[in-house]
Amino acid sequence: MLGFALVFILASVMSSADTFAFVIAMNISKDFISKFKKISTDQLVRITRYSIFILLIITMIVAIFIQNIIDVVFSVIAIGLALGPALVGSFFLNLKEKAVFWSMLLG
């Protein structure tokens, strides 16, 4: 019974990791690269595949060097606190580019 529970937990973790990698790769290819350069659907698919591969390599390198999950949590929270005020403020206020830059840098 314990074996089934571990398989279910591992399957959900793998599914979530796959979904996150795909969403980030699609954001890179569709939102960033397509904005600056007109590309075809085939090129978009190729860029998405390369982005997934590069993201997974980066993730493996981070997993090898940062083996303490608490350090990862603190790093993610620090990034969120640095970017959070500028992101939330950009939806509700008309912020200047310089103010956003300094908010992110000092956050």
XYZ file of N, CA and C in Angstrom:
321
model
N 0.812 -1.195 0.000
C 0.000 0.000 0.000
C 0.861 1.268 0.000
N 1.950 1.222 0.735
C 2.846 2.372 0.775
C 3.454 2.635 -0.602
N 3.714 1.569 -1.348
C 4.266 1.712 -2.690
C 3.330 2.475 -3.609
N 2.018 2.170 -3.534
C 1.052 2.902 -4.358
C 1.004 4.383 -3.993
N 1.083 4.683 -2.707
C 1.050 6.065 -2.268
C 2.266 6.829 -2.803
N 3.433 6.196 -2.742
C 4.635 6.845 -3.264
C 4.559 7.042 -4.778
N 3.988 6.068 -5.487
C 3.833 6.208 -6.937
C 2.880 7.345 -7.263
N 1.788 7.465 -6.521
C 0.833 8.552 -6.753
C 1.448 9.917 -6.475
N 2.218 10.020 -5.407
C 2.869 11.289 -5.071
C 3.893 11.653 -6.145
N 4.708 10.682 -6.570
C 5.705 10.940 -7.603
C 5.040 11.324 -8.927
N 3.926 10.677 -9.261
C 3.218 11.004 -10.495
C 2.676 12.427 -10.458
N 2.157 12.849 -9.320
C 1.636 14.220 -9.232
C 2.764 15.242 -9.288
N 3.901 14.944 -8.687
C 5.049 15.853 -8.751
C 5.565 15.955 -10.180
N 5.675 14.833 -10.862
C 6.151 14.840 -12.251
C 5.182 15.579 -13.163
N 3.898 15.397 -12.940
C 2.893 16.086 -13.758
C 2.965 17.595 -13.547
N 3.106 18.001 -12.305
C 3.208 19.434 -12.013
C 4.483 20.032 -12.598
N 5.598 19.329 -12.473
C 6.861 19.827 -13.017
C 6.794 19.939 -14.536
N 6.188 18.970 -15.174
C 6.035 19.007 -16.633
C 5.171 20.188 -17.063
N 4.091 20.409 -16.348
C 3.193 21.521 -16.678
C 3.891 22.866 -16.484
N 4.606 23.030 -15.377
C 5.319 24.283 -15.126
C 6.373 24.537 -16.199
N 7.132 23.493 -16.581
C 8.162 23.661 -17.611
C 7.536 24.061 -18.945
N 6.405 23.445 -19.292
C 5.760 23.765 -20.553
C 5.207 25.188 -20.553
N 4.592 25.598 -19.455
C 4.028 26.951 -19.376
C 5.130 28.002 -19.462
N 6.222 27.797 -18.769
C 7.324 28.757 -18.818
C 7.926 28.809 -20.226
N 8.100 27.652 -20.857
C 8.647 27.623 -22.215
C 7.712 28.312 -23.202
N 6.421 28.126 -23.049
C 5.462 28.800 -23.925
C 5.497 30.311 -23.707
N 5.640 30.732 -22.464
C 5.761 32.163 -22.188
C 7.007 32.741 -22.848
N 8.108 32.020 -22.784
C 9.342 32.500 -23.412
C 9.153 32.613 -24.913
N 8.633 31.568 -25.532
C 8.548 31.564 -26.995
C 7.433 32.455 -27.523
N 6.291 32.429 -26.885
C 5.147 33.162 -27.424
C 5.123 34.626 -26.974
N 5.399 34.873 -25.721
C 5.285 36.241 -25.206
C 6.525 37.084 -25.446
N 7.706 36.491 -25.337
C 8.920 37.284 -25.481
C 9.433 37.301 -26.919
N 9.639 36.136 -27.488
C 10.255 36.080 -28.807
C 9.287 36.519 -29.900
N 8.017 36.138 -29.801
C 7.036 36.523 -30.827
C 6.763 38.022 -30.837
N 6.975 38.690 -29.721
C 6.749 40.134 -29.671
C 7.768 40.896 -30.505
N 9.002 40.405 -30.528
C 10.069 41.125 -31.192
C 10.338 40.640 -32.610
N 9.898 39.438 -32.922
C 10.231 38.856 -34.216
C 9.039 38.051 -34.717
N 8.710 38.226 -35.971
C 7.620 37.468 -36.584
C 8.128 36.060 -36.907
N 7.531 35.041 -36.275
C 7.981 33.670 -36.489
C 6.795 32.795 -36.877
N 7.099 31.717 -37.575
C 6.049 30.792 -37.995
C 5.708 29.836 -36.855
N 4.670 29.041 -37.087
C 4.246 28.078 -36.066
C 5.309 27.010 -35.855
N 5.959 26.580 -36.922
C 7.018 25.576 -36.783
C 8.191 26.108 -35.966
N 8.550 27.359 -36.201
C 9.629 27.961 -35.411
C 9.206 28.127 -33.949
N 7.944 28.448 -33.729
C 7.435 28.590 -32.366
C 7.519 27.261 -31.616
N 7.161 26.185 -32.282
C 7.247 24.857 -31.668
C 8.699 24.502 -31.368
N 9.593 24.789 -32.294
C 11.008 24.483 -32.095
C 11.593 25.291 -30.940
N 11.263 26.572 -30.872
C 11.754 27.418 -29.784
C 11.202 26.945 -28.444
N 9.946 26.513 -28.427
C 9.346 25.997 -27.193
C 10.072 24.732 -26.736
N 10.386 23.850 -27.655
C 11.101 22.621 -27.297
C 12.498 22.921 -26.761
N 13.199 23.826 -27.424
C 14.521 24.209 -26.936
C 14.433 24.866 -25.560
N 13.412 25.676 -25.361
C 13.238 26.349 -24.065
C 12.985 25.340 -22.959
N 12.165 24.329 -23.234
C 11.911 23.285 -22.233
C 13.208 22.574 -21.887
N 13.990 22.223 -22.895
C 15.255 21.521 -22.662
C 16.211 22.367 -21.828
N 16.340 23.631 -22.176
C 17.242 24.522 -21.436
C 16.753 24.724 -19.998
N 15.453 24.891 -19.828
C 14.908 25.064 -18.475
C 15.141 23.829 -17.614
N 14.992 22.642 -18.189
C 15.212 21.425 -17.412
C 16.686 21.239 -17.068
N 17.583 21.635 -17.960
C 19.021 21.577 -17.643
C 19.339 22.534 -16.494
N 18.804 23.755 -16.563
C 19.022 24.728 -15.491
C 18.453 24.203 -14.172
N 17.275 23.590 -14.233
C 16.649 23.042 -13.028
C 17.497 21.936 -12.422
N 18.055 21.069 -13.262
C 18.908 19.996 -12.737
C 20.175 20.555 -12.097
N 20.756 21.574 -12.703
C 21.962 22.185 -12.130
C 21.640 22.822 -10.780
N 20.517 23.523 -10.706
C 20.112 24.126 -9.429
C 19.865 23.048 -8.384
N 19.231 21.934 -8.794
C 18.955 20.849 -7.848
C 20.230 20.193 -7.340
N 21.259 20.149 -8.168
C 22.525 19.556 -7.736
C 23.227 20.451 -6.726
N 23.221 21.760 -6.972
C 23.972 22.672 -6.108
C 23.188 23.150 -4.892
N 21.885 23.220 -4.971
C 21.066 23.652 -3.827
C 20.221 22.462 -3.393
N 20.706 21.755 -2.390
C 20.018 20.554 -1.959
C 19.148 20.781 -0.724
N 19.170 21.976 -0.199
C 18.351 22.287 0.958
C 17.101 23.031 0.477
N 15.947 22.462 0.697
C 14.701 23.039 0.195
C 14.391 24.377 0.865
N 14.863 24.577 2.071
C 14.619 25.835 2.767
C 15.314 26.985 2.043
N 16.529 26.749 1.537
C 17.231 27.784 0.764
C 16.459 28.148 -0.499
N 15.896 27.151 -1.148
C 15.109 27.406 -2.361
C 13.863 28.222 -2.028
N 13.194 27.871 -0.935
C 11.987 28.608 -0.530
C 12.330 30.059 -0.209
N 13.404 30.284 0.523
C 13.810 31.654 0.836
C 14.165 32.444 -0.425
N 14.820 31.795 -1.380
C 15.165 32.471 -2.633
C 13.920 32.856 -3.419
N 12.950 31.963 -3.500
C 11.714 32.252 -4.231
C 10.933 33.370 -3.541
N 10.883 33.342 -2.223
C 10.190 34.402 -1.484
C 10.893 35.743 -1.685
N 12.226 35.745 -1.684
C 12.974 36.992 -1.891
C 12.710 37.564 -3.278
N 12.666 36.714 -4.291
C 12.364 37.193 -5.645
C 10.940 37.734 -5.705
N 10.011 37.030 -5.070
C 8.630 37.499 -5.048
C 8.473 38.833 -4.342
N 9.195 39.013 -3.248
C 9.123 40.288 -2.538
C 9.786 41.417 -3.318
N 10.790 41.081 -4.116
C 11.449 42.112 -4.918
C 10.582 42.540 -6.093
N 9.903 41.592 -6.724
C 9.099 41.906 -7.901
C 7.648 42.221 -7.579
N 7.169 41.755 -6.441
C 5.756 41.890 -6.091
C 5.211 43.300 -6.081
N 5.834 44.236 -5.366
C 5.270 45.593 -5.326
C 5.182 46.253 -6.696
N 6.187 46.052 -7.524
C 6.154 46.654 -8.861
C 5.068 46.022 -9.722
N 4.906 44.710 -9.611
C 3.882 44.038 -10.411
C 2.473 44.429 -9.974
N 2.246 44.432 -8.681
C 0.914 44.805 -8.185
C 0.633 46.271 -8.484
N 1.623 47.113 -8.287
C 1.440 48.539 -8.558
C 1.205 48.840 -10.021
N 1.766 48.013 -10.910
C 1.585 48.273 -12.340
C 0.146 48.040 -12.783
N -0.613 47.254 -12.041
C -2.011 47.030 -12.391
C -2.921 48.165 -11.926
N -2.556 48.801 -10.835
C -3.457 49.787 -10.236
C -2.966 51.231 -10.360
N -1.685 51.422 -10.583
C -1.122 52.760 -10.635
C -0.400 52.984 -11.956
N -0.243 54.216 -12.324
C 0.533 54.547 -13.520
C 1.970 54.807 -13.072
N 2.772 53.743 -13.031
C 4.133 53.841 -12.518
C 5.116 54.232 -13.612
N 6.134 54.952 -13.217
C 7.191 55.323 -14.144
C 8.227 54.200 -14.190
N 8.892 54.110 -15.315
C 9.865 53.031 -15.527
C 10.997 53.085 -14.501
N 11.440 54.281 -14.177
C 12.532 54.446 -13.208
C 12.104 53.983 -11.813
N 10.861 54.287 -11.438
C 10.361 53.883 -10.119
C 10.264 52.360 -10.013
N 9.835 51.713 -11.079
C 9.748 50.251 -11.079
C 11.141 49.645 -10.982
N 12.088 50.188 -11.725
C 13.460 49.678 -11.681
C 14.030 49.766 -10.271
N 13.891 50.909 -9.627
C 14.450 51.070 -8.281
C 13.705 50.229 -7.253
N 12.418 50.046 -7.459
C 11.639 49.185 -6.553
C 12.140 47.752 -6.620
N 12.381 47.265 -7.836
C 12.849 45.896 -7.985
C 14.293 45.753 -7.491
N 15.108 46.757 -7.746
C 16.510 46.681 -7.327
C 16.639 46.720 -5.801
N 15.906 47.609 -5.167
C 16.020 47.746 -3.704
C 15.205 46.704 -2.957
N 14.217 46.123 -3.618
C 13.396 45.088 -2.968
C 14.174 43.835 -2.773
